[in-house]
Coordinates of N, CA and C in Angstrom, one line a residue:
X1 N 25.0 -22.4 -6.5 CA 23.9 -21.0 -6.0 C 23.0 -21.4 -6.1
X2 N 22.0 -21.5 -4.7 CA 20.8 -21.8 -4.6 C 19.7 -20.7 -5.6
X3 N 18.7 -21.3 -6.1 CA 17.5 -20.4 -6.9 C 17.1 -19.4 -5.8
X4 N 16.9 -19.3 -4.7 CA 16.5 -18.4 -3.7 C 17.4 -17.4 -4.0
X5 N 19.0 -17.3 -3.9 CA 20.1 -16.3 -4.0 C 19.9 -16.1 -5.3
X6 N 19.7 -16.5 -6.7 CA 19.4 -16.0 -7.6 C 18.5 -15.3 -8.1
X7 N 17.4 -15.0 -7.1 CA 16.2 -14.4 -7.5 C 16.5 -12.8 -7.9
X8 N 15.9 -12.0 -8.5 CA 16.2 -11.1 -8.9 C 15.4 -10.0 -7.8
X9 N 16.0 -8.7 -7.6 CA 15.0 -8.0 -6.5 C 13.8 -7.3 -7.5
X10 N 13.0 -7.1 -6.9 CA 11.8 -6.9 -7.4 C 11.7 -5.3 -7.2
X11 N 10.8 -5.1 -7.7 CA 10.3 -3.4 -7.7 C 9.3 -3.3 -7.0
X12 N 9.0 -2.4 -6.0 CA 8.1 -2.3 -5.2 C 7.5 -0.8 -5.2
X13 N 6.0 -0.6 -5.6 CA 5.6 0.9 -5.8 C 4.8 1.1 -4.4
X14 N 5.4 1.7 -3.6 CA 4.2 2.1 -2.6 C 3.7 3.3 -2.8
X15 N 2.0 3.0 -2.5 CA 1.1 4.1 -2.9 C 0.5 4.5 -1.6
X16 N 0.5 5.6 -1.3 CA -0.4 6.2 0.0 C -2.3 6.6 -0.7
X17 N -2.8 6.2 -0.2 CA -4.3 6.6 -0.7 C -4.3 8.0 -0.7
X18 N -5.4 8.4 -1.7 CA -5.9 9.8 -1.8 C -6.5 10.2 -0.5
X19 N -7.0 11.3 -0.7 CA -7.3 12.3 0.6 C -8.9 11.5 1.0
X20 N -8.9 11.5 2.1 CA -10.3 11.0 2.7 C -11.2 11.9 3.6
X21 N -12.1 11.6 3.8 CA -12.9 12.2 4.6 C -12.6 13.0 6.0
X22 N -11.8 11.7 6.8 CA -11.0 12.1 7.9 C -9.7 13.0 8.1
X23 N -9.3 12.8 6.7 CA -8.0 13.7 6.7 C -8.6 15.2 6.8
X24 N -9.4 15.8 6.1 CA -9.9 16.9 6.0 C -10.5 17.8 7.3
X25 N -11.5 16.6 8.0 CA -11.8 17.0 9.0 C -11.2 16.5 10.4
X26 N -10.2 16.1 10.1 CA -9.2 15.6 11.3 C -10.2 15.1 12.4
X27 N -11.2 14.2 11.8 CA -11.9 13.6 12.7 C -12.0 11.7 12.8
X28 N -11.4 11.2 13.7 CA -11.3 9.9 13.8 C -12.4 8.9 14.1
X29 N -13.5 9.7 14.5 CA -14.7 8.7 14.9 C -15.2 8.1 13.7
X30 N -15.1 8.9 12.0 CA -15.5 8.1 11.2 C -15.3 6.9 11.0
X31 N -16.2 6.2 10.7 CA -15.5 4.4 10.6 C -15.2 4.3 8.8
X32 N -14.1 3.9 8.6 CA -13.6 3.4 7.6 C -14.1 4.8 6.3
X33 N -13.7 5.9 6.6 CA -13.9 6.8 5.8 C -13.2 6.5 4.4
X34 N -14.5 7.2 3.2 CA -14.2 7.2 1.7 C -13.6 8.1 1.3
X35 N -12.9 8.5 0.4 CA -12.4 9.6 -0.4 C -13.6 10.7 -0.3
X36 N -12.6 11.9 -0.5 CA -13.3 13.0 -0.9 C -13.8 13.0 -2.4
X37 N -14.1 14.4 -2.7 CA -14.4 14.4 -4.0 C -12.8 15.1 -4.5
X38 N -12.2 15.7 -3.9 CA -10.6 15.8 -4.1 C -10.1 14.8 -4.0
X39 N -10.4 14.0 -3.1 CA -9.3 12.4 -3.1 C -9.7 11.6 -4.5
X40 N -10.9 11.9 -4.7 CA -11.2 10.7 -6.0 C -10.6 11.2 -7.0
X41 N -10.4 12.9 -7.2 CA -9.5 13.4 -8.3 C -8.5 13.0 -8.2
X42 N -7.9 13.3 -6.9 CA -6.1 12.7 -6.8 C -6.0 11.2 -7.5
X43 N -6.9 10.5 -7.0 CA -6.8 8.8 -7.3 C -7.0 9.0 -8.8
X44 N -7.7 9.6 -9.4 CA -8.0 9.3 -10.8 C -6.9 9.9 -11.6
X45 N -6.0 11.0 -11.1 CA -4.9 11.7 -11.4 C -3.7 11.0 -11.6
X46 N -3.7 9.8 -10.9 CA -2.1 8.9 -10.6 C -1.7 8.3 -11.8
X47 N -2.6 7.9 -13.0 CA -2.0 7.8 -14.2 C -1.6 8.5 -15.1
X48 N -1.7 10.3 -14.8 CA -1.0 11.0 -15.1 C 0.2 11.4 -14.6
X49 N 0.0 11.6 -13.5 CA 1.4 11.6 -12.7 C 2.3 10.9 -12.6
X50 N 2.3 9.5 -12.4 CA 3.0 8.3 -12.7 C 2.6 7.3 -13.8
X51 N 3.1 8.2 -15.0 CA 2.6 7.4 -16.4 C 3.1 6.0 -16.5
X52 N 4.4 5.7 -16.1 CA 5.1 4.6 -16.1 C 4.6 3.7 -14.9
X53 N 3.7 3.9 -14.1 CA 3.5 3.2 -12.9 C 2.3 2.5 -13.5
X54 N 1.1 3.4 -13.4 CA -0.3 3.2 -13.3 C -1.0 3.4 -14.3
X55 N -0.5 3.5 -15.9 CA -0.9 3.5 -16.9 C -1.1 2.4 -17.6
X56 N -1.7 2.3 -18.8 CA -1.7 1.1 -19.6 C -0.3 0.7 -20.2
X57 N 0.0 -0.6 -20.2 CA 1.3 -0.7 -20.6 C 2.6 -0.7 -19.8
X58 N 2.2 -0.5 -18.4 CA 3.1 -0.3 -17.0 C 3.2 -1.8 -16.7
X59 N 4.6 -2.3 -16.5 CA 5.4 -3.3 -16.2 C 4.9 -4.0 -14.8
X60 N 3.9 -3.4 -14.2 CA 3.6 -3.9 -12.8 C 2.3 -5.1 -13.2
X61 N 2.8 -6.4 -12.3 CA 2.2 -7.3 -12.7 C 1.0 -7.8 -11.3
X62 N 0.9 -7.0 -10.6 CA 0.2 -7.4 -9.0 C -0.4 -6.3 -8.4
X63 N -1.6 -5.8 -8.0 CA -1.8 -4.6 -7.1 C -2.3 -5.2 -5.9
X64 N -1.6 -4.8 -5.0 CA -1.6 -5.5 -3.5 C -2.4 -4.1 -2.9
X65 N -3.7 -4.3 -2.2 CA -4.4 -3.3 -1.3 C -5.1 -3.5 0.2
X66 N -4.5 -2.4 1.0 CA -5.3 -2.7 2.0 C -6.7 -2.5 2.4
X67 N -7.4 -3.5 2.8 CA -9.0 -3.6 2.7 C -9.8 -2.4 3.4
X68 N -9.0 -1.1 3.6 CA -10.1 -0.1 4.2 C -10.5 0.5 2.8
X69 N -11.6 1.5 3.0 CA -12.2 1.9 2.0 C -11.3 2.9 1.1
X70 N -10.6 4.1 1.8 CA -9.9 4.9 1.0 C -9.1 4.2 0.2
X71 N -8.3 2.9 0.6 CA -7.4 2.6 -0.2 C -7.9 1.4 -1.4
X72 N -9.1 1.0 -1.2 CA -9.9 0.2 -2.4 C -10.2 1.3 -3.4
X73 N -10.8 2.5 -2.8 CA -11.2 3.4 -4.1 C -9.9 4.2 -4.7
X74 N -8.8 4.4 -3.9 CA -7.5 5.0 -4.4 C -7.4 3.7 -5.4
X75 N -6.8 2.4 -5.2 CA -6.6 1.3 -6.3 C -7.4 1.4 -7.6
X76 N -8.8 1.4 -7.2 CA -9.7 1.2 -8.2 C -9.7 2.8 -9.4
X77 N -9.7 3.8 -8.8 CA -9.8 5.0 -9.6 C -8.3 5.0 -10.3
X78 N -7.2 4.6 -9.5 CA -5.8 5.2 -9.8 C -5.1 4.1 -10.8
X79 N -5.6 2.9 -10.5 CA -4.9 1.6 -11.6 C -6.1 1.1 -12.6
X80 N -6.9 1.8 -12.8 CA -8.2 1.3 -13.8 C -7.5 1.2 -15.0
X81 N -6.6 1.9 -15.6 CA -5.8 1.7 -16.8 C -5.1 0.5 -16.9
X82 N -4.5 0.5 -16.0 CA -3.3 -0.5 -16.1 C -4.2 -2.1 -16.0
X83 N -5.0 -2.4 -15.7 CA -5.9 -3.7 -15.9 C -5.0 -4.7 -15.1
X84 N -4.8 -4.3 -13.8 CA -3.9 -5.5 -13.3 C -5.0 -6.7 -12.2
X85 N -4.2 -7.7 -11.9 CA -4.7 -8.5 -11.0 C -4.6 -8.1 -9.8
X86 N -6.0 -8.0 -8.7 CA -6.0 -7.2 -7.5 C -6.4 -8.1 -6.4
X87 N -5.5 -8.0 -5.5 CA -5.5 -8.8 -4.0 C -5.4 -8.1 -2.9
X88 N -6.3 -8.3 -2.2 CA -6.6 -7.3 -0.5 C -5.7 -8.2 0.5
X89 N -5.0 -7.3 1.4 CA -4.4 -8.1 2.3 C -4.6 -7.4 3.9
X90 N -4.9 -7.9 4.7 CA -5.1 -7.4 5.8 C -4.5 -6.7 6.5
X91 N -2.8 -7.3 6.5 CA -1.9 -6.8 7.0 C -1.4 -5.4 6.7
X92 N -2.0 -4.8 5.5 CA -1.7 -3.4 5.1 C -2.8 -2.4 5.7
X93 N -3.5 -2.7 6.7 CA -4.6 -1.7 7.0 C -3.7 -1.0 8.0
X94 N -4.6 0.1 8.3 CA -3.6 1.3 8.9 C -3.7 0.7 10.5
X95 N -2.6 1.6 11.1 CA -2.1 1.2 12.5 C -3.2 1.7 13.9
X96 N -3.8 2.4 13.8 CA -4.3 2.7 15.2 C -5.7 2.3 15.3
X97 N -6.0 1.8 16.5 CA -7.3 1.3 17.0 C -8.4 2.5 17.2
X98 N -8.6 3.2 16.1 CA -9.8 4.2 15.9 C -10.7 3.9 14.9
X99 N -12.0 4.2 15.2 CA -12.7 4.3 13.6 C -12.2 4.5 12.4
X100 N -11.8 5.5 12.1 CA -11.2 5.7 10.9 C -10.1 4.6 10.2
X101 N -9.7 4.0 10.9 CA -8.5 2.9 10.8 C -9.0 1.5 10.9
X102 N -10.0 1.5 11.1 CA -10.9 -0.1 11.5 C -11.7 -0.2 10.2
X103 N -11.6 -1.5 9.6 CA -12.5 -1.9 8.5 C -13.6 -2.4 8.8
X104 N -14.4 -2.7 8.1 CA -15.9 -3.2 8.1 C -16.0 -4.9 7.8
X105 N -16.9 -5.4 7.9 CA -17.2 -6.7 7.8 C -17.3 -7.0 6.1
X106 N -16.8 -8.3 5.9 CA -16.6 -8.5 4.3 C -18.2 -8.3 3.6
X107 N -19.2 -8.8 4.3 CA -20.6 -8.6 3.9 C -20.9 -7.2 3.5
X108 N -20.4 -6.4 4.1 CA -20.8 -4.8 3.7 C -19.8 -4.6 2.8
X109 N -18.6 -5.0 2.7 CA -17.5 -4.4 1.7 C -17.8 -5.0 0.6
X110 N -18.2 -6.2 0.7 CA -18.7 -7.1 -0.7 C -20.0 -6.2 -1.5
X111 N -20.7 -6.1 -0.7 CA -21.9 -4.9 -1.5 C -21.3 -3.5 -2.0
X112 N -20.5 -3.2 -1.8 CA -20.1 -1.9 -1.9 C -18.9 -2.1 -2.8
X113 N -18.3 -3.1 -2.9 CA -17.0 -3.4 -4.1 C -17.1 -4.7 -4.6
X114 N -18.5 -5.1 -5.4 CA -19.0 -6.7 -5.6 C -17.7 -7.4 -6.6
X115 N -16.6 -6.8 -7.2 CA -15.9 -7.3 -8.2 C -14.7 -7.5 -7.2
X116 N -14.8 -7.6 -6.2 CA -13.5 -7.7 -5.2 C -13.6 -8.8 -4.5
X117 N -12.7 -9.7 -4.3 CA -12.7 -10.6 -3.5 C -12.4 -10.6 -2.1
X118 N -13.2 -10.5 -1.2 CA -12.8 -10.5 0.2 C -12.5 -11.9 1.2
X119 N -12.7 -12.9 0.4 CA -12.7 -14.2 1.0 C -11.7 -14.6 1.9
X120 N -10.5 -13.8 1.5 CA -9.3 -14.4 2.3 C -8.8 -13.6 3.0
X121 N -9.6 -12.8 3.9 CA -9.3 -12.1 5.2 C -9.7 -12.7 6.2
X122 N -8.8 -12.9 7.2 CA -9.3 -13.4 8.4 C -10.6 -12.6 9.1
X123 N -11.1 -13.5 9.8 CA -12.4 -12.9 10.7 C -12.1 -12.2 11.4
X124 N -10.7 -12.1 12.2 CA -10.5 -10.9 13.0 C -9.9 -9.8 12.7
X125 N -9.7 -9.5 11.3 CA -8.8 -8.6 11.0 C -9.0 -7.1 11.3
X126 N -10.4 -7.0 11.5 CA -10.7 -5.9 12.3 C -10.8 -5.4 13.8
X127 N -10.4 -6.5 14.5 CA -10.6 -6.5 16.2 C -9.4 -5.5 16.7
X128 N -8.5 -4.9 15.7 CA -7.5 -4.3 16.3 C -6.8 -4.8 17.6
X129 N -6.7 -6.6 17.6 CA -6.5 -7.2 18.9 C -5.4 -7.9 18.4
X130 N -4.2 -8.2 19.4 CA -3.2 -9.3 19.0 C -2.2 -8.9 17.6
X131 N -2.2 -9.5 17.0 CA -1.2 -9.2 15.7 C -1.8 -7.7 15.1
X132 N -3.1 -7.4 15.2 CA -4.0 -6.4 14.7 C -3.8 -5.0 15.5
X133 N -3.1 -5.2 16.7 CA -3.1 -3.9 17.4 C -2.1 -2.9 17.1
X134 N -1.9 -1.8 17.6 CA -1.5 -0.7 17.2 C -0.1 -0.5 18.2
X135 N 0.3 -2.0 18.8 CA 1.6 -1.8 19.7 C 2.4 -1.7 18.7
X136 N 3.8 -1.2 19.2 CA 5.0 -1.1 18.2 C 5.3 -2.3 18.0
X137 N 5.5 -3.7 18.7 CA 5.6 -4.7 18.5 C 4.9 -5.5 17.3
X138 N 3.7 -5.3 17.5 CA 2.9 -5.7 16.6 C 2.7 -5.1 15.2
X139 N 2.8 -3.7 15.0 CA 3.3 -2.9 13.9 C 4.6 -3.6 13.2
X140 N 5.6 -3.9 13.8 CA 6.9 -4.5 13.4 C 6.7 -5.7 12.7
X141 N 6.1 -6.6 13.7 CA 6.0 -7.8 12.9 C 5.0 -7.8 11.4
X142 N 3.7 -6.7 11.6 CA 3.3 -7.0 10.6 C 3.8 -6.5 9.1
X143 N 4.6 -5.6 9.7 CA 5.3 -4.9 8.5 C 6.4 -6.2 8.1
X144 N 7.1 -6.8 8.7 CA 8.0 -7.9 8.2 C 7.3 -9.1 7.6
X145 N 5.9 -9.3 8.3 CA 5.1 -10.2 7.4 C 4.8 -9.7 5.7
X146 N 4.6 -8.5 5.5 CA 4.2 -8.2 4.4 C 5.5 -7.9 3.5
X147 N 6.6 -7.5 4.0 CA 7.8 -7.8 3.1 C 8.3 -9.1 2.9
X148 N 7.8 -10.2 4.1 CA 8.1 -11.5 3.2 C 7.3 -11.9 2.5
X149 N 6.0 -11.3 2.5 CA 4.7 -12.0 1.6 C 5.0 -11.4 0.4
X150 N 5.7 -10.2 0.0 CA 6.0 -9.6 -1.0 C 7.4 -10.6 -1.9
X151 N 8.5 -10.7 -0.6 CA 9.4 -11.7 -1.3 C 8.8 -13.3 -1.9
X152 N 8.0 -13.6 -1.4 CA 7.5 -14.9 -2.1 C 6.7 -14.8 -3.1
X153 N 6.5 -13.7 -3.8 CA 5.3 -13.3 -4.5 C 6.5 -13.6 -6.0
X154 N 5.8 -14.4 -7.0 CA 6.4 -14.5 -8.3 C 6.6 -13.3 -9.1
X155 N 5.9 -12.2 -8.8 CA 5.9 -11.0 -9.8 C 7.2 -10.3 -9.4
X156 N 7.8 -9.4 -10.6 CA 8.8 -8.6 -10.2 C 8.7 -7.4 -10.3
X157 N 7.3 -7.1 -10.2 CA 6.9 -5.5 -10.1 C 5.6 -5.5 -9.6
X158 N 5.2 -5.1 -8.7 CA 4.2 -5.1 -7.6 C 4.0 -3.5 -7.3
X159 N 2.7 -3.0 -7.1 CA 2.0 -2.1 -6.6 C 1.4 -2.2 -5.2
X160 N 1.7 -1.6 -4.2 CA 0.9 -1.9 -2.8 C 0.4 -0.6 -2.4
X161 N -0.7 -0.5 -2.3 CA -1.6 0.6 -2.0 C -1.8 0.7 -0.3
X162 N -1.5 1.6 0.4 CA -1.8 1.5 1.9 C -2.1 2.8 2.6
X163 N -1.3 3.0 3.9 CA -1.8 4.1 4.7 C -0.3 4.5 5.0
X164 N -0.3 5.8 5.3 CA 1.3 6.5 5.5 C 1.7 5.8 6.9
X165 N 0.9 5.8 8.0 CA 1.2 5.2 9.1 C 2.3 4.0 9.2
X166 N 1.4 3.1 8.5 CA 1.7 1.4 7.9 C 3.3 1.7 7.5
X167 N 3.3 2.8 6.3 CA 4.4 2.8 5.6 C 5.4 2.9 6.5
X168 N 5.4 4.0 7.4 CA 6.8 4.2 8.1 C 7.5 3.1 8.9
X169 N 6.4 1.9 9.1 CA 7.1 0.7 9.6 C 7.7 -0.3 8.1
X170 N 6.9 -0.3 7.1 CA 7.1 -0.8 5.9 C 8.5 -0.8 5.5
X171 N 8.6 0.3 5.5 CA 9.9 1.2 5.1 C 10.7 2.2 6.2
X172 N 11.2 1.2 7.3 CA 11.6 2.3 8.2 C 12.7 3.4 7.8
X173 N 12.3 4.8 8.4 CA 12.9 5.9 8.0 C 12.0 6.6 6.8
X174 N 11.0 5.9 6.0 CA 10.2 7.0 5.2 C 9.3 7.4 5.9
X175 N 9.1 8.8 5.6 CA 8.0 9.6 6.3 C 7.4 10.6 5.3
X176 N 6.2 11.1 5.9 CA 5.5 12.4 5.0 C 5.0 11.9 3.5
X177 N 4.7 10.7 3.5 CA 3.9 10.6 2.3 C 2.6 11.3 1.9
X178 N 2.7 12.2 0.7 CA 1.3 12.9 0.3 C 0.3 12.1 0.3
X179 N -0.9 12.3 0.3 CA -2.1 11.8 -0.3 C -1.7 11.4 -1.9
X180 N -2.1 10.1 -2.3 CA -1.8 9.7 -3.6 C -0.5 9.8 -4.5
X181 N 0.7 9.7 -3.1 CA 1.7 9.9 -3.9 C 2.2 8.4 -3.8
X182 N 3.4 8.4 -4.6 CA 4.0 7.0 -5.0 C 5.1 7.0 -4.8
X183 N 6.1 6.2 -4.1 CA 7.7 6.0 -3.8 C 7.8 4.7 -4.4
X184 N 8.9 4.5 -5.3 CA 8.9 2.9 -5.6 C 10.6 2.6 -4.7
X185 N 10.7 1.3 -4.7 CA 11.8 0.8 -4.0 C 12.1 -0.7 -4.6
X186 N 13.5 -1.4 -4.3 CA 14.1 -2.5 -4.4 C 13.6 -3.4 -3.3
X187 N 13.0 -4.5 -3.5 CA 13.4 -5.5 -2.4 C 14.2 -6.6 -2.9
X188 N 14.9 -6.9 -1.8 CA 15.9 -8.0 -2.5 C 16.0 -9.2 -1.4
X189 N 17.1 -9.8 -1.2 CA 17.2 -11.0 -0.2 C 17.8 -10.5 1.1
X190 N 18.0 -9.3 1.4 CA 18.6 -8.8 2.6 C 17.9 -9.4 3.9
X191 N 18.8 -9.7 5.0 CA 18.5 -10.2 6.2 C 17.5 -9.1 6.8
X192 N 17.9 -8.0 6.6 CA 17.1 -7.2 7.7 C 15.8 -6.9 6.8
X193 N 15.4 -7.1 5.8 CA 14.2 -7.2 5.2 C 14.0 -6.0 4.7
X194 N 14.5 -5.0 4.8 CA 14.2 -3.6 4.5 C 14.6 -3.1 3.2
X195 N 13.3 -2.7 2.1 CA 14.0 -2.4 0.5 C 14.8 -1.3 0.4
X196 N 15.4 -1.5 -0.6 CA 16.5 -0.3 -1.0 C 15.9 0.7 -2.0
X197 N 16.0 2.0 -1.5 CA 15.4 3.0 -2.8 C 16.0 3.0 -3.8
X198 N 15.1 3.1 -4.9 CA 15.8 3.2 -6.4 C 16.1 4.6 -6.2
X199 N 16.0 5.7 -5.6 CA 16.6 7.0 -6.0 C 16.8 7.6 -4.4
X200 N 18.3 7.2 -3.7 CA 18.5 7.5 -2.8 C 18.3 9.2 -2.1
X201 N 18.2 10.0 -3.4 CA 18.1 11.7 -3.6 C 17.0 11.8 -2.8
X202 N 16.0 11.1 -3.1 CA 14.4 11.4 -2.5 C 14.1 10.8 -1.4
X203 N 14.6 9.5 -1.2 CA 14.0 8.5 -0.3 C 13.6 9.1 1.0
X204 N 14.0 10.1 1.8 CA 13.8 10.1 3.0 C 13.2 11.9 3.2
X205 N 12.9 12.5 1.8 CA 12.1 14.0 2.0 C 11.5 13.7 1.2
X206 N 9.9 13.7 1.2 CA 9.1 13.8 0.7 C 8.8 15.3 -0.5
X207 N 9.7 16.1 0.0 CA 9.5 17.2 -1.1 C 10.5 17.0 -2.0
X208 N 11.3 16.0 -2.0 CA 12.2 15.7 -3.1 C 12.0 14.6 -3.9
X209 N 10.7 14.0 -4.0 CA 9.8 13.1 -4.6 C 9.8 13.6 -6.1
X210 N 10.2 13.0 -7.1 CA 10.0 13.3 -8.4 C 8.6 12.7 -8.7
X211 N 7.9 13.4 -9.8 CA 6.9 12.9 -10.3 C 6.4 11.4 -10.6
X212 N 7.8 11.1 -11.6 CA 7.5 9.7 -11.6 C 9.1 8.9 -11.4
X213 N 9.3 8.4 -10.4 CA 10.5 7.9 -9.9 C 11.2 7.0 -10.7
X214 N 10.4 6.2 -11.3 CA 11.1 5.1 -12.4 C 11.8 6.2 -13.7
X215 N 11.3 7.2 -13.9 CA 11.6 8.0 -15.2 C 12.7 8.6 -14.5
X216 N 12.9 9.0 -13.5 CA 13.7 9.7 -12.6 C 15.3 8.7 -12.7
X217 N 15.1 7.4 -12.5 CA 15.8 6.1 -12.3 C 16.6 5.8 -13.5
X218 N 15.7 5.9 -14.8 CA 16.3 5.8 -16.0 C 16.9 7.0 -16.9
X219 N 16.5 8.0 -16.4 CA 17.5 9.3 -16.5 C 19.2 9.4 -16.1
X220 N 19.2 8.8 -15.2 CA 20.6 8.9 -14.5 C 21.4 7.9 -15.3

C-alpha cells in the first residue's frame, strides 16, 4: 500500500466571514468592505461559540484565509486565541466580478495588515479574469484546486476562512452559511475530491448546524 493511500483524512473547518458592510447595505459597489461593528463582535465571539475549534488548545494546525478584508478581519479576531500559523490563498476569494468581491493591491493590504505575508499572492489575483473569473467553469476549477491544495498539506486539521458563494463550490450541496458560522468536514482521497461531512444530519441545512460540530460528533 502506498504512502498516499495510507494518508489519514484531514479535518477541515470551513468558516464564513462575519458581517461586513455590504451585507447590511446590500451595496455591492463597496470595494473590499470591512466588517461592521456587529461583524467584529461576531468574529470575536467565534471562540465562545466554537471552543474546540477556535480557542487556545485547539487541534487546528493551520489557518488559511481569503485575502479579502472581511475574511482577514474575521480570522484575526476569531482565531486570535488559537495562535495559529496563517496563510492567505487567493483561490479562496469570493466569486463575483463586483467591487465588494474584489481585493486590493498587496501594498495597500500590507499597510492595513502589517503582520500578514501577502508576498505569495499572484499579481493578477484581483483581475476577475481567466482563472479568477466568475464563470461556472472557473469557479469549479478554483474549488478543485483548493481541495487538492488542502490534501497536499501535511496538517491533519485546518481552518479555512472564506465566503458563502465560494463555499457552495468548495463543498457542492452546502448552502446558507450564516455570518461567522463554522461547519466541519473530512477530506480524504476520494477521486471526486468532495469532502465528507462529519455529521450528515446538519450538513445540508444550516438551521440544523450545532454550535460546536466537533462536540456533536464526539457525543455520538
